[in-house]
Each structure stands twice: as structure tokens, then as C-alpha cells.
mmCIF file of C-alpha atoms in Angstrom:
data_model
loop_
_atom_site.group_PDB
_atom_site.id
_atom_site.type_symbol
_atom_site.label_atom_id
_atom_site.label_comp_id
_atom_site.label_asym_id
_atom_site.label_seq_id
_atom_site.Cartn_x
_atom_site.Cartn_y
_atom_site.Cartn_z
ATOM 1 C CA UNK F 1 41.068 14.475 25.141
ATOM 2 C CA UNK F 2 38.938 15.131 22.196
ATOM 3 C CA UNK F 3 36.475 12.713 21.112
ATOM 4 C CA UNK F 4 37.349 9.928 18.758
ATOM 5 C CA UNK F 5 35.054 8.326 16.150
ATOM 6 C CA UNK F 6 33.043 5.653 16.596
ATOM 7 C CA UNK F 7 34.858 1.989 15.570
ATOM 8 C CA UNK F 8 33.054 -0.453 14.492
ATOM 9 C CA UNK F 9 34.380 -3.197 17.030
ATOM 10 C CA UNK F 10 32.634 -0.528 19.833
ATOM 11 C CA UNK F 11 29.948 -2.030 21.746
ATOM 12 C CA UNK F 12 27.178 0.487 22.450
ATOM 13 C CA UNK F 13 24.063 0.605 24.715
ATOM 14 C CA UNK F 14 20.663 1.239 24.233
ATOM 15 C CA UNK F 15 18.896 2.617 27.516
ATOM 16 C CA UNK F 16 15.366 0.756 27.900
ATOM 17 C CA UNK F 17 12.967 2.706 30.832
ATOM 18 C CA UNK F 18 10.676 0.748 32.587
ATOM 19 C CA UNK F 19 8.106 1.786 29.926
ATOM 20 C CA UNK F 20 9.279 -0.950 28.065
ATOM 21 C CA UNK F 21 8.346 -3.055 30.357
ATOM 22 C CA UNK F 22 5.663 -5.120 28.183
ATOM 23 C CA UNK F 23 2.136 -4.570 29.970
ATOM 24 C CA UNK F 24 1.295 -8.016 29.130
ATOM 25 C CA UNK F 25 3.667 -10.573 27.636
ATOM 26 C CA UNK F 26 3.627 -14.329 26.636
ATOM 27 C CA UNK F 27 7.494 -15.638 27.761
ATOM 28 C CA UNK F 28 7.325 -17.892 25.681
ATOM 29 C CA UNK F 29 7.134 -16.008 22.304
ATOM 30 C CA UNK F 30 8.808 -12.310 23.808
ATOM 31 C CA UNK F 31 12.013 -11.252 22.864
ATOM 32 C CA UNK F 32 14.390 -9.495 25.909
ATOM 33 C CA UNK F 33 14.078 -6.648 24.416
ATOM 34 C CA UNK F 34 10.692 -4.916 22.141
ATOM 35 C CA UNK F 35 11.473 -3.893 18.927
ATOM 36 C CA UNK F 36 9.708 -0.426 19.812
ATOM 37 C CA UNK F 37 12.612 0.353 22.147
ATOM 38 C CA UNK F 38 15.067 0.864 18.924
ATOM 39 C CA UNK F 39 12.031 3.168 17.585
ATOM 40 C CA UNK F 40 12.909 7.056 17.412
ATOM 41 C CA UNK F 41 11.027 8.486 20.018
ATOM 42 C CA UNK F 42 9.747 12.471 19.317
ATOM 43 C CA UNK F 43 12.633 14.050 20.964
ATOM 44 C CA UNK F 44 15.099 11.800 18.475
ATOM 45 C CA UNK F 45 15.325 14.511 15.820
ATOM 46 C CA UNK F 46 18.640 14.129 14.978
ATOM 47 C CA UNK F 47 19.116 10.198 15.518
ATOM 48 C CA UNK F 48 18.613 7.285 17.888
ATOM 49 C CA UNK F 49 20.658 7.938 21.093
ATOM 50 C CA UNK F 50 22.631 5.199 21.797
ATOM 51 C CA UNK F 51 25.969 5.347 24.722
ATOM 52 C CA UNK F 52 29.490 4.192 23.768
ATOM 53 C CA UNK F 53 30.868 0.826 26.246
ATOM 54 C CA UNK F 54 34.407 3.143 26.436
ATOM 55 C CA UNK F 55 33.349 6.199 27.382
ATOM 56 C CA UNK F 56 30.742 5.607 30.266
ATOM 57 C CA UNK F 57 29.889 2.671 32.818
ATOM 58 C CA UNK F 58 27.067 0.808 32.934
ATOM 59 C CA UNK F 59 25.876 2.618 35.981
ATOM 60 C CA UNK F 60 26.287 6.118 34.885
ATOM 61 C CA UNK F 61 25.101 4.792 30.885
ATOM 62 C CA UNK F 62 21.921 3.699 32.176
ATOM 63 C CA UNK F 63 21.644 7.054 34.081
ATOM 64 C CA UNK F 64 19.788 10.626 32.687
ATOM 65 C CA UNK F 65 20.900 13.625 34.528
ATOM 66 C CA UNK F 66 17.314 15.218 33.208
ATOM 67 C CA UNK F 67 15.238 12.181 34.604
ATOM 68 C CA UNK F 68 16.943 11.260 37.688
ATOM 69 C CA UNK F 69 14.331 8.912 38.821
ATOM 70 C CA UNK F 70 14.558 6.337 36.491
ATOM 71 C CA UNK F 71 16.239 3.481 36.446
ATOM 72 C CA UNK F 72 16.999 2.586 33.093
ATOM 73 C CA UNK F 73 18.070 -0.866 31.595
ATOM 74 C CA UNK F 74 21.131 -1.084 29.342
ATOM 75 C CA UNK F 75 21.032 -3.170 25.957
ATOM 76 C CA UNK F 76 24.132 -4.024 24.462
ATOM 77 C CA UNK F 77 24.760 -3.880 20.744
ATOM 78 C CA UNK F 78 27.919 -4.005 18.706
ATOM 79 C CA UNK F 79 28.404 -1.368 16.370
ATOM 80 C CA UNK F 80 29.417 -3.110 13.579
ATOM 81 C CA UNK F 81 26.038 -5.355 13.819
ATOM 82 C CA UNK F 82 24.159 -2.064 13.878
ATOM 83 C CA UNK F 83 25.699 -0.932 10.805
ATOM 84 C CA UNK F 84 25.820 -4.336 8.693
ATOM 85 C CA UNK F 85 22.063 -4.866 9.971
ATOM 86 C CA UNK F 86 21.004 -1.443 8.053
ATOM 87 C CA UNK F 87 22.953 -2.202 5.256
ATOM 88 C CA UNK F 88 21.163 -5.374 4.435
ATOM 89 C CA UNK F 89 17.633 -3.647 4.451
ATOM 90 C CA UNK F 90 18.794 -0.906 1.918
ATOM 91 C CA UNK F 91 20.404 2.030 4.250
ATOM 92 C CA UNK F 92 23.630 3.053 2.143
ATOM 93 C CA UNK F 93 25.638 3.639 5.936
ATOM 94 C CA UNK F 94 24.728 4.723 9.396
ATOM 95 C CA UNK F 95 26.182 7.794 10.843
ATOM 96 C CA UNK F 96 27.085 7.623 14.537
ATOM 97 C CA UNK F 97 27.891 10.636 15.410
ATOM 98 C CA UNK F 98 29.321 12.024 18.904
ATOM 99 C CA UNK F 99 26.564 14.391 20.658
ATOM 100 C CA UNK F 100 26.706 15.975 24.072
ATOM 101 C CA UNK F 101 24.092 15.082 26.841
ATOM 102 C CA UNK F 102 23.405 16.394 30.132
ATOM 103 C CA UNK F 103 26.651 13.896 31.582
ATOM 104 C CA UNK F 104 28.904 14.932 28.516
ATOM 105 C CA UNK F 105 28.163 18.473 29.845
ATOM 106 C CA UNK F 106 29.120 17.570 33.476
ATOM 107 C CA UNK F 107 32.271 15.367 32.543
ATOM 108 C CA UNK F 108 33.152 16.825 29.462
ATOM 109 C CA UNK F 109 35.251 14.912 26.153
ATOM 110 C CA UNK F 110 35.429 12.711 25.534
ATOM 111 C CA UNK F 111 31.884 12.502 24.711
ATOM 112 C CA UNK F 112 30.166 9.105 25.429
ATOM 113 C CA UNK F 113 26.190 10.070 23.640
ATOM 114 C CA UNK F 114 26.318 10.009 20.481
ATOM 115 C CA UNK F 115 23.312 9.233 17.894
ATOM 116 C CA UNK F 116 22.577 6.955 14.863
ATOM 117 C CA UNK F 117 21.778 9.766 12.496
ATOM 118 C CA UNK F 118 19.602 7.373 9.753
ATOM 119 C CA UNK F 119 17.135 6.541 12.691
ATOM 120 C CA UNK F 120 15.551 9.596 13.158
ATOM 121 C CA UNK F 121 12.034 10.746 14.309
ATOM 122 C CA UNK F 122 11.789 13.240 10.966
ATOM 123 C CA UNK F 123 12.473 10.390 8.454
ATOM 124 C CA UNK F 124 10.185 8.363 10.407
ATOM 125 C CA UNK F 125 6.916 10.552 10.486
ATOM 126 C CA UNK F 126 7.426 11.719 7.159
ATOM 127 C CA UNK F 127 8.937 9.366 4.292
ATOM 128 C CA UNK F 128 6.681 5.844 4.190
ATOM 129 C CA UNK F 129 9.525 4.205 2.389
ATOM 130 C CA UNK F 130 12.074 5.147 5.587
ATOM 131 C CA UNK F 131 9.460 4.150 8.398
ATOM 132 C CA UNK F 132 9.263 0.446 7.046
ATOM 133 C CA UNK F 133 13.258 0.291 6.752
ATOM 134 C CA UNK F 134 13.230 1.595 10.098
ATOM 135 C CA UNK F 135 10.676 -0.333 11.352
ATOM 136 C CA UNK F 136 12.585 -3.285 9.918
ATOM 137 C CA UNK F 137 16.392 -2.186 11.452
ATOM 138 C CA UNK F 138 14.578 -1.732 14.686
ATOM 139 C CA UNK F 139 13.114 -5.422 14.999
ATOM 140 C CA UNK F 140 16.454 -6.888 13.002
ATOM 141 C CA UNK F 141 18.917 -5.205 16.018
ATOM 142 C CA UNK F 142 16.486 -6.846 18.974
ATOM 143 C CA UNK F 143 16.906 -9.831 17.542
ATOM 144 C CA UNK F 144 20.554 -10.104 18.157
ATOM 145 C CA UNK F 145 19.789 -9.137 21.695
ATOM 146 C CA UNK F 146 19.943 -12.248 24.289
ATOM 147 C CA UNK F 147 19.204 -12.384 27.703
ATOM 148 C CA UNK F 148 22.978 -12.076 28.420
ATOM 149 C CA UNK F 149 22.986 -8.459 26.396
ATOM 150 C CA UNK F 150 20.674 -6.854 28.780
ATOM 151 C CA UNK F 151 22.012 -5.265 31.930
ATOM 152 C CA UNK F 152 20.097 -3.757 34.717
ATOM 153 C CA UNK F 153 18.384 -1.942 36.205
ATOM 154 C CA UNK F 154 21.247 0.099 38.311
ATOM 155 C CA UNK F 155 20.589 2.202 41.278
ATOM 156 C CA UNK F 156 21.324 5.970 40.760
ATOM 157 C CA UNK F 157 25.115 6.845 40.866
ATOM 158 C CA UNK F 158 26.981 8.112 43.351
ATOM 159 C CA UNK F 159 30.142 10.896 43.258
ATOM 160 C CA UNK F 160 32.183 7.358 44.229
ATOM 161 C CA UNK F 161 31.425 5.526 41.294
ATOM 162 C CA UNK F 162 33.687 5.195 38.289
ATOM 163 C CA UNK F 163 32.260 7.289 35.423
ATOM 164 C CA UNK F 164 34.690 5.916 32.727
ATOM 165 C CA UNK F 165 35.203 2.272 32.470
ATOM 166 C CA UNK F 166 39.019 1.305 33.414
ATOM 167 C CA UNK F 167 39.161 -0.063 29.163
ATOM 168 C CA UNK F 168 39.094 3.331 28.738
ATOM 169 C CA UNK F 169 42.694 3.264 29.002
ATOM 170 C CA UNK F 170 43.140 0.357 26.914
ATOM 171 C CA UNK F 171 41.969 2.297 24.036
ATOM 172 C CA UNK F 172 44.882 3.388 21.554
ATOM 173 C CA UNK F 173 44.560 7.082 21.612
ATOM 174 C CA UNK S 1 4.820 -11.364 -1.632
ATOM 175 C CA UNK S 2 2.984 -13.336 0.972
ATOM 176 C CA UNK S 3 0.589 -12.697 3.595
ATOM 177 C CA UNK S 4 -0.661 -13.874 6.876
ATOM 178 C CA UNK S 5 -3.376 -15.560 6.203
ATOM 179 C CA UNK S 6 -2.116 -18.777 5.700
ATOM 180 C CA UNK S 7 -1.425 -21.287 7.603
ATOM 181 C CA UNK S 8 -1.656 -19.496 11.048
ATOM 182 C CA UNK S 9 -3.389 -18.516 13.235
ATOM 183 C CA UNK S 10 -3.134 -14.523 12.761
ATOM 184 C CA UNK S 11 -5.631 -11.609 12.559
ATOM 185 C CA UNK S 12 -7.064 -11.944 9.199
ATOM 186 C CA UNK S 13 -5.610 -8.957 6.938
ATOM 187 C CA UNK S 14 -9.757 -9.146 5.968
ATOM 188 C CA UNK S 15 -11.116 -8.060 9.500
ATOM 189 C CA UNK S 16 -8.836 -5.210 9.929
ATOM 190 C CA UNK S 17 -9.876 -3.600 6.685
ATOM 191 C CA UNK S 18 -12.406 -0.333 6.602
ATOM 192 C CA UNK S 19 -15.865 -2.657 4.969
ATOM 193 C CA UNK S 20 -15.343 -5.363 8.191
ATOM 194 C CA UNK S 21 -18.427 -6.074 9.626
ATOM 195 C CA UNK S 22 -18.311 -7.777 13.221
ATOM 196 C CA UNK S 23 -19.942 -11.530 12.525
ATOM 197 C CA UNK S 24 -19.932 -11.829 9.010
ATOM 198 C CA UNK S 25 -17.911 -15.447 9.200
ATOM 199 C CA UNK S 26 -21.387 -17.037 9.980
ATOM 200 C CA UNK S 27 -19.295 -19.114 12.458
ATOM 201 C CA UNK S 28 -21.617 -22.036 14.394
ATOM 202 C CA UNK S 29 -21.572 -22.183 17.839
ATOM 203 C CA UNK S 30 -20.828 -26.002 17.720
ATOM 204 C CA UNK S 31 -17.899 -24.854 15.376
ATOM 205 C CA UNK S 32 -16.607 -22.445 17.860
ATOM 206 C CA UNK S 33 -12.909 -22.882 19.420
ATOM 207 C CA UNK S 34 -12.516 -22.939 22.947
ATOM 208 C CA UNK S 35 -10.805 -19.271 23.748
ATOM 209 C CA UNK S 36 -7.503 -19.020 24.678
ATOM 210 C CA UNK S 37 -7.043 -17.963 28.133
ATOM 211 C CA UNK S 38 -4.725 -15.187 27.490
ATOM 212 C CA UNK S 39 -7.532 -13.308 25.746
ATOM 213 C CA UNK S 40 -8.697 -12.586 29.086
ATOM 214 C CA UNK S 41 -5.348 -11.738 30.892
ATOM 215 C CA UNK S 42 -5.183 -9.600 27.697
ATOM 216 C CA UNK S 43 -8.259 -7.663 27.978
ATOM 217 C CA UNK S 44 -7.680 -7.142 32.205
ATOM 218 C CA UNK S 45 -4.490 -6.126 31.716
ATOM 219 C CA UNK S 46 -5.982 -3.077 29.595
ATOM 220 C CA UNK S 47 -8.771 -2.334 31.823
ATOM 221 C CA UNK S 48 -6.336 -2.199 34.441
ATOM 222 C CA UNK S 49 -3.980 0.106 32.788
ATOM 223 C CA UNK S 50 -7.521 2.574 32.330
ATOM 224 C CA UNK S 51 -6.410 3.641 35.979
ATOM 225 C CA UNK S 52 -3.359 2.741 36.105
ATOM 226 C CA UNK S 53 -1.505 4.711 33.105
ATOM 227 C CA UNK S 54 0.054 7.992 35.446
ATOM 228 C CA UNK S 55 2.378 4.884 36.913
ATOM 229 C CA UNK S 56 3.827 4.309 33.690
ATOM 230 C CA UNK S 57 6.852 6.658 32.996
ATOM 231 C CA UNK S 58 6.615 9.226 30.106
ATOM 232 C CA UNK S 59 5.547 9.492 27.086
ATOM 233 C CA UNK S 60 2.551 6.992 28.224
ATOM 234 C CA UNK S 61 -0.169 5.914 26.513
ATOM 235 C CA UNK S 62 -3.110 8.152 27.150
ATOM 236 C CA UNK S 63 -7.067 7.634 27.755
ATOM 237 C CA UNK S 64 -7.338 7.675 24.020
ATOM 238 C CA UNK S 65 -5.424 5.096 22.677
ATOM 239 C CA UNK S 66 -5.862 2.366 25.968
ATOM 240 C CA UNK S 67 -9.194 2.738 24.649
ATOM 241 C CA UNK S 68 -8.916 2.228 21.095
ATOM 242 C CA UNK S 69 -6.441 -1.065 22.009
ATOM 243 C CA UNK S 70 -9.254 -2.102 24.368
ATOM 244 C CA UNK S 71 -11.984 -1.549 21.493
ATOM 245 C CA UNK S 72 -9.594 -3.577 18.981
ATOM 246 C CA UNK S 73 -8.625 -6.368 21.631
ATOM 247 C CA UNK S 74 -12.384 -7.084 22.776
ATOM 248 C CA UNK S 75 -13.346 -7.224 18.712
ATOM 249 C CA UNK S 76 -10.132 -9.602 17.685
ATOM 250 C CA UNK S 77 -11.164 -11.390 21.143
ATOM 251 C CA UNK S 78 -14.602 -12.861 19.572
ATOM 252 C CA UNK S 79 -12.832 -12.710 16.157
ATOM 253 C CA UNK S 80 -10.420 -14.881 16.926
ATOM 254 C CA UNK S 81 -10.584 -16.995 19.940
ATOM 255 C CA UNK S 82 -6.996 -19.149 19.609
ATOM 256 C CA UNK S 83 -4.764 -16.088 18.491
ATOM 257 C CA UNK S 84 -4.545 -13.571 21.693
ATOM 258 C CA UNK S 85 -1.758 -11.149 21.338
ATOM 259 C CA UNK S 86 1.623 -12.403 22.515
ATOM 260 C CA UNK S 87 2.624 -9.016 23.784
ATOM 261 C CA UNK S 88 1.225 -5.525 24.532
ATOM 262 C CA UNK S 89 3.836 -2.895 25.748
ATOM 263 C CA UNK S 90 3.692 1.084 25.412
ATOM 264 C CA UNK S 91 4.875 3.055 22.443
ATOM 265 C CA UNK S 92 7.752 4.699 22.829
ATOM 266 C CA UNK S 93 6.273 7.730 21.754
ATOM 267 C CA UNK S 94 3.016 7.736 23.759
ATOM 268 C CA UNK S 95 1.107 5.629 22.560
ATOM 269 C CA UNK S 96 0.146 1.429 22.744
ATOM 270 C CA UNK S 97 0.903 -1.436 20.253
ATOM 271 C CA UNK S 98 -0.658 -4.957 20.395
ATOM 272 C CA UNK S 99 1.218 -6.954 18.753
ATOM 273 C CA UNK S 100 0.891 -10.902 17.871
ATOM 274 C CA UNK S 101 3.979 -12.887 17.011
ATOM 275 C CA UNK S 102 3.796 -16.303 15.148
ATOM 276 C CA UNK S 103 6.736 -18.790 13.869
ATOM 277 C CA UNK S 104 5.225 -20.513 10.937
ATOM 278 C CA UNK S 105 6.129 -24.313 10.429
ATOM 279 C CA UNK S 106 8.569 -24.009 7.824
ATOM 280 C CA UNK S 107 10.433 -21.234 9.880
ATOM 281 C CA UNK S 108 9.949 -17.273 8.898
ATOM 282 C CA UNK S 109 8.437 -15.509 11.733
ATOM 283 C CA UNK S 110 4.971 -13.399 11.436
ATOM 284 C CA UNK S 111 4.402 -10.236 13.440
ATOM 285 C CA UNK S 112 1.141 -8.436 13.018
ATOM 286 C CA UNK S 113 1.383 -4.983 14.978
ATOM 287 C CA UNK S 114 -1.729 -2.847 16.056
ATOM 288 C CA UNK S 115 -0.164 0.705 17.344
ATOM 289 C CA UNK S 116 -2.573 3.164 18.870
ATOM 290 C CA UNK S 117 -1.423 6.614 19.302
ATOM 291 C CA UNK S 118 -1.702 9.363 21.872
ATOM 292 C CA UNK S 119 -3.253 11.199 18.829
ATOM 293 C CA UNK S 120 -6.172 9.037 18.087
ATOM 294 C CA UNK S 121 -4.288 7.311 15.157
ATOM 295 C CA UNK S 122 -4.291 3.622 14.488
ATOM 296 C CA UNK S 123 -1.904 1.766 12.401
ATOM 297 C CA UNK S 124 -1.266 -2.284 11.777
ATOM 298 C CA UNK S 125 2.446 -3.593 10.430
ATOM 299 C CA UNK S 126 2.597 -7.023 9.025
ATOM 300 C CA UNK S 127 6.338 -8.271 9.154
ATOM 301 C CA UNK S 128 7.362 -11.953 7.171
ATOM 302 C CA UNK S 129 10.683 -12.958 7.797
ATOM 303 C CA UNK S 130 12.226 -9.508 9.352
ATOM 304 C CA UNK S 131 10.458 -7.196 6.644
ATOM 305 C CA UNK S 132 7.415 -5.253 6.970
ATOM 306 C CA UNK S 133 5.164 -6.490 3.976
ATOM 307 C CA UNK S 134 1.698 -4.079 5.093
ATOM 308 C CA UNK S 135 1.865 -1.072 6.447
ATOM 309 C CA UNK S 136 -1.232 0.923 6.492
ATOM 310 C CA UNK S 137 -3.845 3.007 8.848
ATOM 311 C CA UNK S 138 -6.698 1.146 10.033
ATOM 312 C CA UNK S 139 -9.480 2.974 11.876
ATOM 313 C CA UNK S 140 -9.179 3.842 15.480
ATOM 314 C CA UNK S 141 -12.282 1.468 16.354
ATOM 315 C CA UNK S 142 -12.782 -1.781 14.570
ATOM 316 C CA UNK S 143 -16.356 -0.093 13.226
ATOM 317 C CA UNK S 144 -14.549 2.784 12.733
ATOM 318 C CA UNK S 145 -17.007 4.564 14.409
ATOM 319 C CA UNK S 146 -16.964 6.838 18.524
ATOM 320 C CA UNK S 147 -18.172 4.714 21.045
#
């Protein structure tokens, strides 16, 4: 099956390492989930990496084949929110666009990574203009994130857990 | 467009600038707030991350900028008493960012954000409302000057 295009009723999630753990936080005032984690990191050349809900489960989405060792967190976000949030601060559209990682490689199409193309490390370091938008997308998408969209953290996968999520097969091909 | 200095309590846009000299507010001790306990839960939570860091998972903040946070938090500390940060959390990117988070009376939020790189680089973001209204470098020490 190839992979389809990213709909904007898809709910996608945002893996969030332990690093995001704050160091020092007032619960009263901190939102679930740090603005910085929607950041482009240095390795986000071509876009944010974000996982699609109906490719992947939650225990193999908050997994990375090249950091084994981690146990990532999963935030959920709906793609359409993603998308209307950048359009209010001045982004004409957001690209999300299917990209293989090290479990796309394993399992193959269709392809569950895929990348917000707009929110990218380039644009960030080197247009002023871009970095505030960005800045401003990343800290307008946590704040649509509850308690209830955070998931996590799961325990490595095993060969015996489901890799695609049963609505897989919901989905109208 | 408007600022943070009014009406909260925030890190005065005029202490973070280049010409700040440490004391200048000619503040009386009889004047002097009592200091907000998270200053020092602030301040011990960087010390400890000094030898703690390697623990932290990659990219993590290095010696460089825990110090430069440190050097910032202890000045903003005396600066201002009542206003710790609210959160302090690595950079995705390597790095640290302090960050202080205020709801103003009449609603809009107010984030100031101090980010100290891996590289040495400092940067604050003032946010109003959900968009960033400052965003400029600001020295790596509040003298701007090695220690």
C-alpha cells in the first residue's frame, strides 16, 4: 500500500524525550507540554517530525529505532489545528509531507514519519522574520495540548506488539 | 505595541539591555521585598545540573550555557526578588532557556524567555498574547563580561 496524504481530520504525535522534562517548574503556571518541544531541533532540516495516529501505535510512535533507550512521550495534535494555527500567524500553508525513518525502513509503506516542512531548522537560524512566526506556532500548538493529549512514557516494543493501530483498517483506502 | 513592564511583575526589558549596571535602582533595604522562595529552588536546581548535565539525554545543555543561566538567574535573583522564573527546561537544541510566565489581570499572557546556547549565545523573547513582541541577543553574562 502506498502512502496516502496527510488529512486534515489526522491526529498526529509529537515525541517529547525526557529532556523535556522541565529542570525546574512551577505547576501552577507550566503547561503539559514546553513550547521548546515544537522547536526544530538541528537535525530538523527538512521539517518538524511529527508521527501519523493511523499508521503507527502509540508504543512503537513513541519509539526511535536509532535511540533505543529512550522512552519518549507522545503529544497529540490534530492536523487540522496545526495547520489553521500557522495560518493565523501569517504562514500561507503547512506542508506535511510523508518521510521515511528508521521504522518506515523496517515496516515499509505506508509510511507513518512524515515532517511539517514550514518548521524547519534552516528557516529558523537564518530568516528573523520566520524564527518569531515559528517561535509563535510553536507556543500557539502547546497550548491546545491538555493533560489528556499527552501519552506516556511506553516501555520499548516488543516483536508481539501491534505496529499499526487496528483504525488502520477503518481508513478508506 | 506593548511591553512588559507594566503592571507585572517581569524582568524589566531595562536590566537586560547592554548599559545595565547591577544596583542602579538605588533600592532601600527597608524597601526591599521579601524573596520569593523559588529563587532559591531556582538557583540549586542549576548548581545541581553543573554535575549533573551527562544524565540529561542529548543534545544537553553544556558547561557553557548552565553557566551563563546561572550568571543571569543569580543577577535577576537580587534584581528582582518576587518574579523567579516559572520554568527552566533544556533547549532542544543543546542549550538552556529560563523562562518566566505571567497572566496579566485583564487576561493576555506574558512570557519573557532567556535561552542560553551550547555556543555561548544568549537570547531573550518577549511574547504578549501568543506573539513574540522582542526578540533580540542579550550578552551571555548580565555585565557582559568572562567571569
Amino acid at each position: 500500500m502506498s502512502t496516502p496524504a496527510v488529512n486534515s481530520s489526522e491526529a498526529l504525535y509529537r515525541q517529547i524525550g525526557p529532556g523535556g522534562s522541565p529542570i525546574y517548574f512551577d505547576p501552577a503556571r507550566n503547561p503539559p507540554v514546553h513550547q521548546s518541544r515544537f522547536l526544530p531541533t538541528k537535525s530538523d532540516t527538512d521539517g518538524l517530525s511529527v508521527i501519523r495516529r493511523l499508521f503507527r501505535s502509540e508504543i512503537w510512535a513513541a519509539y526511535r529505532a536509532e535511540q533505543p533507550a529512550i522512552r519518549f512521550r507522545l503529544a497529540r495534535i490534530h492536523a487540522h489545528k496545526v495547520c489553521e494555527a500557522a495560518r493565523t500567524l501569517g504562514f500561507d500553508s503547512l506542508l506535511l509531507a510523508p518521510s521515511e525513518d528508521g521504522l518506515d525502513m523496517r515496516f515499509g509503506e505506508p509510511l507513518a514519519h512524515c515532517v511539517i516542512a514550514e518548521i524547519n531548522r534552516t528557516d529558523y537560524d537564518n530568516h528573523t522574520e520566520t524564527r518569531k512566526r515559528i517561535k509563535e506556532w510553536a507556543l500557539a500548538v502547546t497550548s491546545l495540548i491538555s493533560n489528556n493529549d499527552v501519552l506516556g512514557p511506553f516501555s520499548e516494543p516488543t516483536e508481539g506488539d501491534l505496529y499499526r493501530p487496528i483504525l488502520h483498517e477503518e481508513v478508506g483506502s | 505595541m506593548p511591553t512588559l513592564t507594566k503592571n507585572i511583575a517581569s524582568w524589566d526589558e531595562h536590566c537586560l539591555s547592554t548599559d545595565a549596571q547591577f544596583g542602579q535602582d538605588g533600592i532601600s533595604t527597608e524597601d526591599k521585598p521579601k524573596e520569593s522562595l523559588e529563587w532559591e529552588i531556582c538557583i540549586d536546581s542549576l548548581l545541581k545540573l553543573l554535575t549533573e548535565a551527562h544524565l540529561l539525554d542529548e543534545p544537553r545543555p553544556n558547561h557553557t550555557a548552565i553557566t551563563n543561566a546561572l550568571s543571569w538567574a543569580v543577577y535577576l535573583r537580587k534584581r528582582f526578588p518576587v518574579a523567579p522564573p516559572t520554568c527552566i527546561i533544556p533547549e532542544p537544541s543543546g542549550g538552556i532557556i529560563v523562562e518566566r510566565r505571567e497572566r496579566l489581570r485583564n487576561g493576555p499572557e506574558c512570557i519573557c524567555e532567556l535561552t542560553f546556547s551550547n555556543d555561548g549565545e544568549a537570547e531573550r523573547t518577549d511574547f504578549y498574547d501568543g506573539r513574540v513582541i522582542q526578540m533580540e541577543p542579550v550578552p551571555a553574562r548580565p555585565e557582559g563580561r568572562d567571569s
